[in-house]
């Protein structure tokens, strides 16, 4: 009995020690240092796609974010932000409710109050008693402890989303994924210190990116899932820009047994990938 008690105390102390402090990302210097490119970096940053849910977990939910962050405090938590009919903001990957909840139809056709009452399903399709979080709910939960990656979905204005971020004084705990250089430039004009992620999907894209007027500071490059030549990543690194590589989706590394996929994850990092965007953040982190 005494041994069991000591074990439980040890687990609790370990969990508390791993939790990050409130307002860890309280200023621009902290997030700038987190994303500073260094050729000496040995471990990739881990970005938990949709929060990193397993089959029995819900995606884009506070319970899953908390589970991932408690086990992997330096993980970046990715989430999908969508606007409701009455201009509120909730988290859901799909444009429709069918796959992820017990409701049907488009998110954009429901009010914030209606969506808050909807129950979420796990990845395996099991209904839970968890309700859809609002974006404000997540910011209030986070309290700037962990970095949040905001995939602001088409039809949702990132500048308006940032107004919610400002209310929670969380500008230095988020970065925004932009779907075009024009979108990135628009957001950068309004929020010059905000970190942004932009797609650089080919050598032609890289040429266009380098020639663009978009300032090359505080940027993350979303690069192809297919491994690129070392020179591709080196060109980004010369600009001080980190490369994020997605490993999720049909036929990708996340869908393969870890024993088979491990070498692939490591090869991405050897080639020059800096951030691994993955559906299984804990397991991938354990490879490095």
PDB file of C-alpha atoms in Angstrom:
ATOM      1  CA  UNK A   1       0.000   0.000   0.000  1.00  0.00           C
ATOM      2  CA  UNK A   2       2.840   2.357   0.925  1.00  0.00           C
ATOM      3  CA  UNK A   3       4.571   1.633  -2.385  1.00  0.00           C
ATOM      4  CA  UNK A   4       1.375   2.384  -4.328  1.00  0.00           C
ATOM      5  CA  UNK A   5       0.923   5.667  -2.453  1.00  0.00           C
ATOM      6  CA  UNK A   6       4.494   6.745  -3.199  1.00  0.00           C
ATOM      7  CA  UNK A   7       3.961   5.878  -6.860  1.00  0.00           C
ATOM      8  CA  UNK A   8       0.786   7.981  -7.071  1.00  0.00           C
ATOM      9  CA  UNK A   9       2.524  10.928  -5.415  1.00  0.00           C
ATOM     10  CA  UNK A  10       5.382  10.588  -7.876  1.00  0.00           C
ATOM     11  CA  UNK A  11       2.976  10.607 -10.828  1.00  0.00           C
ATOM     12  CA  UNK A  12       1.194  13.680  -9.522  1.00  0.00           C
ATOM     13  CA  UNK A  13       4.429  15.552  -8.952  1.00  0.00           C
ATOM     14  CA  UNK A  14       5.663  14.626 -12.412  1.00  0.00           C
ATOM     15  CA  UNK A  15       2.423  15.813 -14.027  1.00  0.00           C
ATOM     16  CA  UNK A  16       2.529  19.095 -12.135  1.00  0.00           C
ATOM     17  CA  UNK A  17       6.144  19.603 -13.092  1.00  0.00           C
ATOM     18  CA  UNK A  18       5.356  19.146 -16.757  1.00  0.00           C
ATOM     19  CA  UNK A  19       2.515  21.669 -16.819  1.00  0.00           C
ATOM     20  CA  UNK A  20       3.563  25.036 -18.219  1.00  0.00           C
ATOM     21  CA  UNK A  21       3.080  28.236 -16.282  1.00  0.00           C
ATOM     22  CA  UNK A  22       0.339  30.743 -17.009  1.00  0.00           C
ATOM     23  CA  UNK A  23       1.481  33.495 -19.382  1.00  0.00           C
ATOM     24  CA  UNK A  24       4.532  31.548 -20.464  1.00  0.00           C
ATOM     25  CA  UNK A  25       4.049  33.157 -23.903  1.00  0.00           C
ATOM     26  CA  UNK A  26       3.413  36.626 -22.570  1.00  0.00           C
ATOM     27  CA  UNK A  27       5.604  38.671 -24.926  1.00  0.00           C
ATOM     28  CA  UNK A  28       6.996  38.673 -28.441  1.00  0.00           C
ATOM     29  CA  UNK A  29      10.509  37.802 -27.242  1.00  0.00           C
ATOM     30  CA  UNK A  30       9.344  34.439 -25.898  1.00  0.00           C
ATOM     31  CA  UNK A  31       7.621  33.269 -29.078  1.00  0.00           C
ATOM     32  CA  UNK A  32      10.447  34.693 -31.211  1.00  0.00           C
ATOM     33  CA  UNK A  33      12.945  32.615 -29.243  1.00  0.00           C
ATOM     34  CA  UNK A  34      10.753  29.502 -29.537  1.00  0.00           C
ATOM     35  CA  UNK A  35      10.751  29.726 -33.347  1.00  0.00           C
ATOM     36  CA  UNK A  36      14.340  30.942 -33.748  1.00  0.00           C
ATOM     37  CA  UNK A  37      16.077  28.903 -36.436  1.00  0.00           C
ATOM     38  CA  UNK A  38      19.260  27.220 -35.271  1.00  0.00           C
ATOM     39  CA  UNK A  39      21.355  24.736 -37.261  1.00  0.00           C
ATOM     40  CA  UNK A  40      22.258  23.193 -33.902  1.00  0.00           C
ATOM     41  CA  UNK A  41      18.686  22.141 -33.122  1.00  0.00           C
ATOM     42  CA  UNK A  42      18.618  18.364 -32.629  1.00  0.00           C
ATOM     43  CA  UNK A  43      14.909  17.817 -32.051  1.00  0.00           C
ATOM     44  CA  UNK A  44      12.075  18.966 -34.318  1.00  0.00           C
ATOM     45  CA  UNK A  45       9.207  20.974 -32.954  1.00  0.00           C
ATOM     46  CA  UNK A  46       6.022  18.901 -32.764  1.00  0.00           C
ATOM     47  CA  UNK A  47       2.730  20.332 -34.001  1.00  0.00           C
ATOM     48  CA  UNK A  48      -0.282  18.313 -32.878  1.00  0.00           C
ATOM     49  CA  UNK A  49      -2.701  18.239 -35.817  1.00  0.00           C
ATOM     50  CA  UNK A  50      -6.245  18.971 -34.551  1.00  0.00           C
ATOM     51  CA  UNK A  51      -4.781  18.629 -31.056  1.00  0.00           C
ATOM     52  CA  UNK A  52      -3.365  15.143 -31.628  1.00  0.00           C
ATOM     53  CA  UNK A  53      -6.401  12.946 -30.873  1.00  0.00           C
ATOM     54  CA  UNK A  54      -6.245   9.167 -30.791  1.00  0.00           C
ATOM     55  CA  UNK A  55      -9.152   6.991 -32.009  1.00  0.00           C
ATOM     56  CA  UNK A  56     -10.983   7.331 -28.685  1.00  0.00           C
ATOM     57  CA  UNK A  57     -10.487  11.126 -28.493  1.00  0.00           C
ATOM     58  CA  UNK A  58     -12.338  14.085 -29.937  1.00  0.00           C
ATOM     59  CA  UNK A  59     -10.512  16.442 -32.277  1.00  0.00           C
ATOM     60  CA  UNK A  60     -10.388  20.199 -31.732  1.00  0.00           C
ATOM     61  CA  UNK A  61     -11.494  19.800 -28.114  1.00  0.00           C
ATOM     62  CA  UNK A  62     -10.148  21.206 -24.869  1.00  0.00           C
ATOM     63  CA  UNK A  63      -9.989  17.719 -23.351  1.00  0.00           C
ATOM     64  CA  UNK A  64      -7.708  16.554 -26.163  1.00  0.00           C
ATOM     65  CA  UNK A  65      -5.608  19.741 -26.089  1.00  0.00           C
ATOM     66  CA  UNK A  66      -5.115  19.302 -22.353  1.00  0.00           C
ATOM     67  CA  UNK A  67      -4.236  15.633 -22.729  1.00  0.00           C
ATOM     68  CA  UNK A  68      -1.612  16.336 -25.385  1.00  0.00           C
ATOM     69  CA  UNK A  69      -0.145  19.384 -23.668  1.00  0.00           C
ATOM     70  CA  UNK A  70       0.075  17.634 -20.288  1.00  0.00           C
ATOM     71  CA  UNK A  71       2.124  14.836 -21.838  1.00  0.00           C
ATOM     72  CA  UNK A  72       4.098  17.041 -24.252  1.00  0.00           C
ATOM     73  CA  UNK A  73       4.291  20.601 -22.882  1.00  0.00           C
ATOM     74  CA  UNK A  74       6.266  22.015 -25.807  1.00  0.00           C
ATOM     75  CA  UNK A  75       3.833  20.718 -28.422  1.00  0.00           C
ATOM     76  CA  UNK A  76       2.139  23.277 -30.644  1.00  0.00           C
ATOM     77  CA  UNK A  77      -1.625  22.722 -30.576  1.00  0.00           C
ATOM     78  CA  UNK A  78      -3.265  23.110 -33.968  1.00  0.00           C
ATOM     79  CA  UNK A  79      -6.961  23.960 -34.210  1.00  0.00           C
ATOM     80  CA  UNK A  80      -9.523  24.813 -36.890  1.00  0.00           C
ATOM     81  CA  UNK A  81     -11.439  28.056 -36.391  1.00  0.00           C
ATOM     82  CA  UNK A  82     -14.802  28.560 -38.105  1.00  0.00           C
ATOM     83  CA  UNK A  83     -17.326  31.395 -37.982  1.00  0.00           C
ATOM     84  CA  UNK A  84     -20.941  30.803 -37.004  1.00  0.00           C
ATOM     85  CA  UNK A  85     -24.067  32.322 -38.535  1.00  0.00           C
ATOM     86  CA  UNK A  86     -24.028  35.113 -35.923  1.00  0.00           C
ATOM     87  CA  UNK A  87     -20.279  35.832 -36.255  1.00  0.00           C
ATOM     88  CA  UNK A  88     -19.121  33.769 -33.301  1.00  0.00           C
ATOM     89  CA  UNK A  89     -16.192  31.354 -33.508  1.00  0.00           C
ATOM     90  CA  UNK A  90     -16.057  27.637 -32.800  1.00  0.00           C
ATOM     91  CA  UNK A  91     -13.567  24.852 -33.433  1.00  0.00           C
ATOM     92  CA  UNK A  92     -14.365  22.242 -36.065  1.00  0.00           C
ATOM     93  CA  UNK A  93     -12.258  20.772 -38.841  1.00  0.00           C
ATOM     94  CA  UNK A  94     -14.997  20.162 -41.405  1.00  0.00           C
ATOM     95  CA  UNK A  95     -17.327  22.760 -42.901  1.00  0.00           C
ATOM     96  CA  UNK A  96     -20.240  20.484 -41.940  1.00  0.00           C
ATOM     97  CA  UNK A  97     -21.141  18.929 -38.616  1.00  0.00           C
ATOM     98  CA  UNK A  98     -21.914  15.401 -39.813  1.00  0.00           C
ATOM     99  CA  UNK A  99     -18.625  13.561 -39.202  1.00  0.00           C
ATOM    100  CA  UNK A 100     -17.555  15.167 -35.948  1.00  0.00           C
ATOM    101  CA  UNK A 101     -20.800  15.587 -34.003  1.00  0.00           C
ATOM    102  CA  UNK A 102     -24.351  14.404 -33.445  1.00  0.00           C
ATOM    103  CA  UNK A 103     -25.712  17.142 -35.729  1.00  0.00           C
ATOM    104  CA  UNK A 104     -25.841  17.710 -39.458  1.00  0.00           C
ATOM    105  CA  UNK A 105     -25.483  20.659 -41.789  1.00  0.00           C
ATOM    106  CA  UNK A 106     -23.086  23.551 -42.212  1.00  0.00           C
ATOM    107  CA  UNK A 107     -21.382  25.239 -39.274  1.00  0.00           C
ATOM    108  CA  UNK A 108     -21.945  28.612 -40.953  1.00  0.00           C
ATOM    109  CA  UNK A 109     -25.723  28.087 -40.830  1.00  0.00           C
ATOM    110  CA  UNK A 110     -25.876  27.608 -37.038  1.00  0.00           C
ATOM    111  CA  UNK A 111     -25.733  30.175 -34.250  1.00  0.00           C
ATOM    112  CA  UNK A 112     -23.043  30.099 -31.585  1.00  0.00           C
ATOM    113  CA  UNK A 113     -25.591  29.071 -28.953  1.00  0.00           C
ATOM    114  CA  UNK A 114     -26.832  26.183 -31.093  1.00  0.00           C
ATOM    115  CA  UNK A 115     -23.329  24.907 -31.756  1.00  0.00           C
ATOM    116  CA  UNK A 116     -22.307  25.049 -28.094  1.00  0.00           C
ATOM    117  CA  UNK A 117     -24.996  22.472 -27.280  1.00  0.00           C
ATOM    118  CA  UNK A 118     -23.846  19.975 -29.906  1.00  0.00           C
ATOM    119  CA  UNK A 119     -22.056  16.819 -28.740  1.00  0.00           C
ATOM    120  CA  UNK A 120     -18.761  15.743 -30.285  1.00  0.00           C
ATOM    121  CA  UNK A 121     -17.815  12.336 -31.649  1.00  0.00           C
ATOM    122  CA  UNK A 122     -14.465  10.612 -31.290  1.00  0.00           C
ATOM    123  CA  UNK A 123     -12.296   9.882 -34.307  1.00  0.00           C
ATOM    124  CA  UNK A 124     -13.745   6.376 -34.209  1.00  0.00           C
ATOM    125  CA  UNK A 125     -17.258   7.839 -34.488  1.00  0.00           C
ATOM    126  CA  UNK A 126     -18.433   7.245 -30.901  1.00  0.00           C
ATOM    127  CA  UNK A 127     -20.670   9.930 -29.426  1.00  0.00           C
ATOM    128  CA  UNK A 128     -19.357  11.629 -26.259  1.00  0.00           C
ATOM    129  CA  UNK A 129     -20.798  14.055 -23.724  1.00  0.00           C
ATOM    130  CA  UNK A 130     -18.250  16.676 -24.778  1.00  0.00           C
ATOM    131  CA  UNK A 131     -19.607  19.873 -26.294  1.00  0.00           C
ATOM    132  CA  UNK A 132     -18.104  21.906 -29.096  1.00  0.00           C
ATOM    133  CA  UNK A 133     -15.752  24.539 -27.661  1.00  0.00           C
ATOM    134  CA  UNK A 134     -15.857  28.141 -28.719  1.00  0.00           C
ATOM    135  CA  UNK A 135     -12.575  29.743 -29.714  1.00  0.00           C
ATOM    136  CA  UNK A 136     -12.865  31.985 -26.644  1.00  0.00           C
ATOM    137  CA  UNK A 137     -13.208  28.878 -24.451  1.00  0.00           C
ATOM    138  CA  UNK A 138      -9.843  27.638 -25.711  1.00  0.00           C
ATOM    139  CA  UNK A 139      -8.086  30.950 -25.149  1.00  0.00           C
ATOM    140  CA  UNK A 140      -9.484  31.086 -21.612  1.00  0.00           C
ATOM    141  CA  UNK A 141      -8.303  27.524 -20.957  1.00  0.00           C
ATOM    142  CA  UNK A 142      -4.851  28.113 -22.394  1.00  0.00           C
ATOM    143  CA  UNK A 143      -3.965  31.293 -20.523  1.00  0.00           C
ATOM    144  CA  UNK A 144      -0.903  31.605 -22.793  1.00  0.00           C
ATOM    145  CA  UNK A 145       0.655  28.384 -21.489  1.00  0.00           C
ATOM    146  CA  UNK A 146       1.022  26.642 -24.855  1.00  0.00           C
ATOM    147  CA  UNK A 147       1.477  27.769 -28.428  1.00  0.00           C
ATOM    148  CA  UNK A 148      -1.658  27.571 -30.572  1.00  0.00           C
ATOM    149  CA  UNK A 149      -1.666  27.172 -34.339  1.00  0.00           C
ATOM    150  CA  UNK A 150      -4.800  28.762 -35.788  1.00  0.00           C
ATOM    151  CA  UNK A 151      -6.036  27.276 -39.047  1.00  0.00           C
ATOM    152  CA  UNK A 152      -8.567  29.991 -39.818  1.00  0.00           C
ATOM    153  CA  UNK A 153     -10.786  28.295 -42.355  1.00  0.00           C
ATOM    154  CA  UNK A 154     -11.873  29.870 -45.671  1.00  0.00           C
ATOM    155  CA  UNK A 155     -14.779  32.223 -45.133  1.00  0.00           C
ATOM    156  CA  UNK A 156     -13.514  33.180 -41.679  1.00  0.00           C
ATOM    157  CA  UNK A 157     -11.600  36.456 -41.497  1.00  0.00           C
ATOM    158  CA  UNK A 158      -8.282  36.039 -39.635  1.00  0.00           C
ATOM    159  CA  UNK A 159      -8.198  39.711 -38.680  1.00  0.00           C
ATOM    160  CA  UNK A 160     -11.574  39.383 -36.964  1.00  0.00           C
ATOM    161  CA  UNK A 161     -10.382  36.193 -35.267  1.00  0.00           C
ATOM    162  CA  UNK A 162      -7.402  38.147 -33.968  1.00  0.00           C
ATOM    163  CA  UNK A 163      -9.787  40.596 -32.315  1.00  0.00           C
ATOM    164  CA  UNK A 164     -10.825  37.713 -30.037  1.00  0.00           C
ATOM    165  CA  UNK A 165      -7.169  36.855 -29.470  1.00  0.00           C
ATOM    166  CA  UNK A 166      -6.501  40.458 -28.414  1.00  0.00           C
ATOM    167  CA  UNK A 167      -9.314  40.345 -25.851  1.00  0.00           C
ATOM    168  CA  UNK A 168      -7.470  37.494 -24.141  1.00  0.00           C
ATOM    169  CA  UNK A 169      -4.071  39.179 -24.579  1.00  0.00           C
ATOM    170  CA  UNK A 170      -2.893  36.082 -26.436  1.00  0.00           C
ATOM    171  CA  UNK A 171      -1.189  37.623 -29.490  1.00  0.00           C
ATOM    172  CA  UNK A 172       2.141  36.095 -28.448  1.00  0.00           C
ATOM    173  CA  UNK A 173       0.745  32.607 -27.891  1.00  0.00           C
ATOM    174  CA  UNK A 174      -0.643  32.016 -31.392  1.00  0.00           C
ATOM    175  CA  UNK A 175       0.345  31.916 -35.018  1.00  0.00           C
ATOM    176  CA  UNK A 176      -2.079  32.136 -37.926  1.00  0.00           C
ATOM    177  CA  UNK A 177      -2.083  29.902 -40.993  1.00  0.00           C
ATOM    178  CA  UNK A 178      -2.661  31.970 -44.150  1.00  0.00           C
ATOM    179  CA  UNK A 179      -3.913  30.476 -47.397  1.00  0.00           C
ATOM    180  CA  UNK A 180      -2.107  32.909 -49.702  1.00  0.00           C
ATOM    181  CA  UNK A 181       0.699  35.466 -49.699  1.00  0.00           C
ATOM    182  CA  UNK A 182      -1.936  38.172 -50.152  1.00  0.00           C
ATOM    183  CA  UNK A 183      -3.757  37.030 -47.013  1.00  0.00           C
ATOM    184  CA  UNK A 184      -0.472  36.934 -45.121  1.00  0.00           C
ATOM    185  CA  UNK A 185       0.408  40.464 -46.231  1.00  0.00           C
ATOM    186  CA  UNK A 186      -3.010  41.721 -45.151  1.00  0.00           C
ATOM    187  CA  UNK A 187      -2.700  40.185 -41.694  1.00  0.00           C
ATOM    188  CA  UNK A 188       0.921  41.330 -41.342  1.00  0.00           C
ATOM    189  CA  UNK A 189      -0.077  44.926 -42.091  1.00  0.00           C
ATOM    190  CA  UNK A 190      -2.535  44.887 -39.181  1.00  0.00           C
ATOM    191  CA  UNK A 191      -0.431  42.746 -36.823  1.00  0.00           C
ATOM    192  CA  UNK A 192       3.261  43.361 -37.646  1.00  0.00           C
ATOM    193  CA  UNK A 193       4.579  41.217 -34.773  1.00  0.00           C
ATOM    194  CA  UNK A 194       2.246  38.256 -35.301  1.00  0.00           C
ATOM    195  CA  UNK A 195       3.764  34.960 -36.434  1.00  0.00           C
ATOM    196  CA  UNK A 196       2.258  33.653 -39.675  1.00  0.00           C
ATOM    197  CA  UNK A 197       2.454  30.372 -41.579  1.00  0.00           C
ATOM    198  CA  UNK A 198       2.286  30.375 -45.379  1.00  0.00           C
ATOM    199  CA  UNK A 199       2.342  27.612 -47.961  1.00  0.00           C
ATOM    200  CA  UNK A 200       5.546  27.117 -49.963  1.00  0.00           C
ATOM    201  CA  UNK A 201       4.653  24.064 -52.005  1.00  0.00           C
ATOM    202  CA  UNK A 202       7.292  23.869 -54.747  1.00  0.00           C
ATOM    203  CA  UNK A 203      10.506  25.411 -56.011  1.00  0.00           C
ATOM    204  CA  UNK A 204       8.386  27.770 -58.127  1.00  0.00           C
ATOM    205  CA  UNK A 205       6.469  28.738 -54.985  1.00  0.00           C
ATOM    206  CA  UNK A 206       9.750  29.311 -53.189  1.00  0.00           C
ATOM    207  CA  UNK A 207      10.952  31.619 -55.961  1.00  0.00           C
ATOM    208  CA  UNK A 208       7.704  33.587 -55.764  1.00  0.00           C
ATOM    209  CA  UNK A 209       7.894  33.678 -51.978  1.00  0.00           C
ATOM    210  CA  UNK A 210      11.455  35.030 -51.996  1.00  0.00           C
ATOM    211  CA  UNK A 211      10.505  37.767 -54.489  1.00  0.00           C
ATOM    212  CA  UNK A 212       7.334  38.784 -52.642  1.00  0.00           C
ATOM    213  CA  UNK A 213       7.026  41.991 -50.626  1.00  0.00           C
ATOM    214  CA  UNK A 214       5.974  40.035 -47.550  1.00  0.00           C
ATOM    215  CA  UNK A 215       8.556  40.739 -44.808  1.00  0.00           C
ATOM    216  CA  UNK A 216      10.521  37.549 -44.153  1.00  0.00           C
ATOM    217  CA  UNK A 217      10.488  37.836 -40.370  1.00  0.00           C
ATOM    218  CA  UNK A 218       8.165  35.895 -38.056  1.00  0.00           C
ATOM    219  CA  UNK A 219       7.209  33.400 -40.748  1.00  0.00           C
ATOM    220  CA  UNK A 220       6.829  29.614 -40.858  1.00  0.00           C
ATOM    221  CA  UNK A 221       6.831  27.824 -44.226  1.00  0.00           C
ATOM    222  CA  UNK A 222       4.243  25.083 -44.736  1.00  0.00           C
ATOM    223  CA  UNK A 223       6.178  22.799 -47.080  1.00  0.00           C
ATOM    224  CA  UNK A 224       5.101  19.737 -49.094  1.00  0.00           C
ATOM    225  CA  UNK A 225       4.483  16.374 -47.470  1.00  0.00           C
ATOM    226  CA  UNK A 226       6.710  14.907 -50.158  1.00  0.00           C
ATOM    227  CA  UNK A 227      10.314  15.288 -49.061  1.00  0.00           C
ATOM    228  CA  UNK A 228      12.152  18.062 -50.912  1.00  0.00           C
ATOM    229  CA  UNK A 229      15.859  18.376 -51.776  1.00  0.00           C
ATOM    230  CA  UNK A 230      18.116  19.668 -48.998  1.00  0.00           C
ATOM    231  CA  UNK A 231      18.646  22.892 -50.983  1.00  0.00           C
ATOM    232  CA  UNK A 232      14.909  23.685 -50.699  1.00  0.00           C
ATOM    233  CA  UNK A 233      15.063  23.788 -46.897  1.00  0.00           C
ATOM    234  CA  UNK A 234      18.443  25.537 -46.903  1.00  0.00           C
ATOM    235  CA  UNK A 235      16.990  28.456 -48.869  1.00  0.00           C
ATOM    236  CA  UNK A 236      14.297  28.877 -46.202  1.00  0.00           C
ATOM    237  CA  UNK A 237      16.853  28.574 -43.409  1.00  0.00           C
ATOM    238  CA  UNK A 238      18.990  31.321 -44.962  1.00  0.00           C
ATOM    239  CA  UNK A 239      15.972  33.571 -44.453  1.00  0.00           C
ATOM    240  CA  UNK A 240      15.657  32.359 -40.856  1.00  0.00           C
ATOM    241  CA  UNK A 241      12.401  30.564 -41.668  1.00  0.00           C
ATOM    242  CA  UNK A 242      11.422  27.207 -40.196  1.00  0.00           C
ATOM    243  CA  UNK A 243       9.936  24.514 -42.408  1.00  0.00           C
ATOM    244  CA  UNK A 244       6.827  22.651 -41.289  1.00  0.00           C
ATOM    245  CA  UNK A 245       6.174  19.238 -42.852  1.00  0.00           C
ATOM    246  CA  UNK A 246       2.837  17.446 -42.520  1.00  0.00           C
ATOM    247  CA  UNK A 247       2.930  13.677 -41.942  1.00  0.00           C
ATOM    248  CA  UNK A 248      -0.832  13.084 -41.639  1.00  0.00           C
ATOM    249  CA  UNK A 249      -3.352  11.882 -44.209  1.00  0.00           C
ATOM    250  CA  UNK A 250      -3.914   8.902 -46.465  1.00  0.00           C
ATOM    251  CA  UNK A 251      -0.692   7.177 -47.454  1.00  0.00           C
ATOM    252  CA  UNK A 252       1.450   9.380 -45.205  1.00  0.00           C
ATOM    253  CA  UNK A 253       3.766   8.374 -42.358  1.00  0.00           C
ATOM    254  CA  UNK A 254       1.112   8.764 -39.645  1.00  0.00           C
ATOM    255  CA  UNK A 255      -0.932   6.003 -41.278  1.00  0.00           C
ATOM    256  CA  UNK A 256       1.902   3.484 -41.122  1.00  0.00           C
ATOM    257  CA  UNK A 257       3.036   1.363 -38.149  1.00  0.00           C
ATOM    258  CA  UNK A 258       5.595   3.327 -36.152  1.00  0.00           C
ATOM    259  CA  UNK A 259       8.283   0.699 -36.634  1.00  0.00           C
ATOM    260  CA  UNK A 260       7.930   1.134 -40.387  1.00  0.00           C
ATOM    261  CA  UNK A 261       7.541   4.931 -40.325  1.00  0.00           C
ATOM    262  CA  UNK A 262      10.246   5.901 -37.802  1.00  0.00           C
ATOM    263  CA  UNK A 263      13.008   6.211 -40.381  1.00  0.00           C
ATOM    264  CA  UNK A 264      10.783   8.446 -42.504  1.00  0.00           C
ATOM    265  CA  UNK A 265      10.212  10.947 -39.703  1.00  0.00           C
ATOM    266  CA  UNK A 266      13.930  11.078 -38.980  1.00  0.00           C
ATOM    267  CA  UNK A 267      14.750  11.544 -42.652  1.00  0.00           C
ATOM    268  CA  UNK A 268      12.487  14.607 -42.853  1.00  0.00           C
ATOM    269  CA  UNK A 269      14.455  16.198 -40.026  1.00  0.00           C
ATOM    270  CA  UNK A 270      17.804  15.220 -41.549  1.00  0.00           C
ATOM    271  CA  UNK A 271      16.778  16.833 -44.849  1.00  0.00           C
ATOM    272  CA  UNK A 272      15.868  20.092 -43.128  1.00  0.00           C
ATOM    273  CA  UNK A 273      12.317  19.828 -41.768  1.00  0.00           C
ATOM    274  CA  UNK A 274      11.991  21.769 -38.504  1.00  0.00           C
ATOM    275  CA  UNK A 275       8.379  21.175 -37.457  1.00  0.00           C
ATOM    276  CA  UNK A 276       6.542  17.865 -37.814  1.00  0.00           C
ATOM    277  CA  UNK A 277       2.781  18.313 -38.085  1.00  0.00           C
ATOM    278  CA  UNK A 278       1.411  14.970 -36.976  1.00  0.00           C
ATOM    279  CA  UNK A 279      -1.671  13.106 -35.778  1.00  0.00           C
ATOM    280  CA  UNK A 280       0.436  11.183 -33.239  1.00  0.00           C
ATOM    281  CA  UNK A 281       2.557  13.835 -31.498  1.00  0.00           C
ATOM    282  CA  UNK A 282       3.628  11.788 -28.456  1.00  0.00           C
ATOM    283  CA  UNK A 283       4.896   8.833 -30.456  1.00  0.00           C
ATOM    284  CA  UNK A 284       6.710  11.018 -33.007  1.00  0.00           C
ATOM    285  CA  UNK A 285       8.318  13.133 -30.298  1.00  0.00           C
ATOM    286  CA  UNK A 286       9.647   9.948 -28.711  1.00  0.00           C
ATOM    287  CA  UNK A 287      11.729   9.246 -31.833  1.00  0.00           C
ATOM    288  CA  UNK A 288      14.043  12.182 -31.180  1.00  0.00           C
TER     289      UNK A 288
END
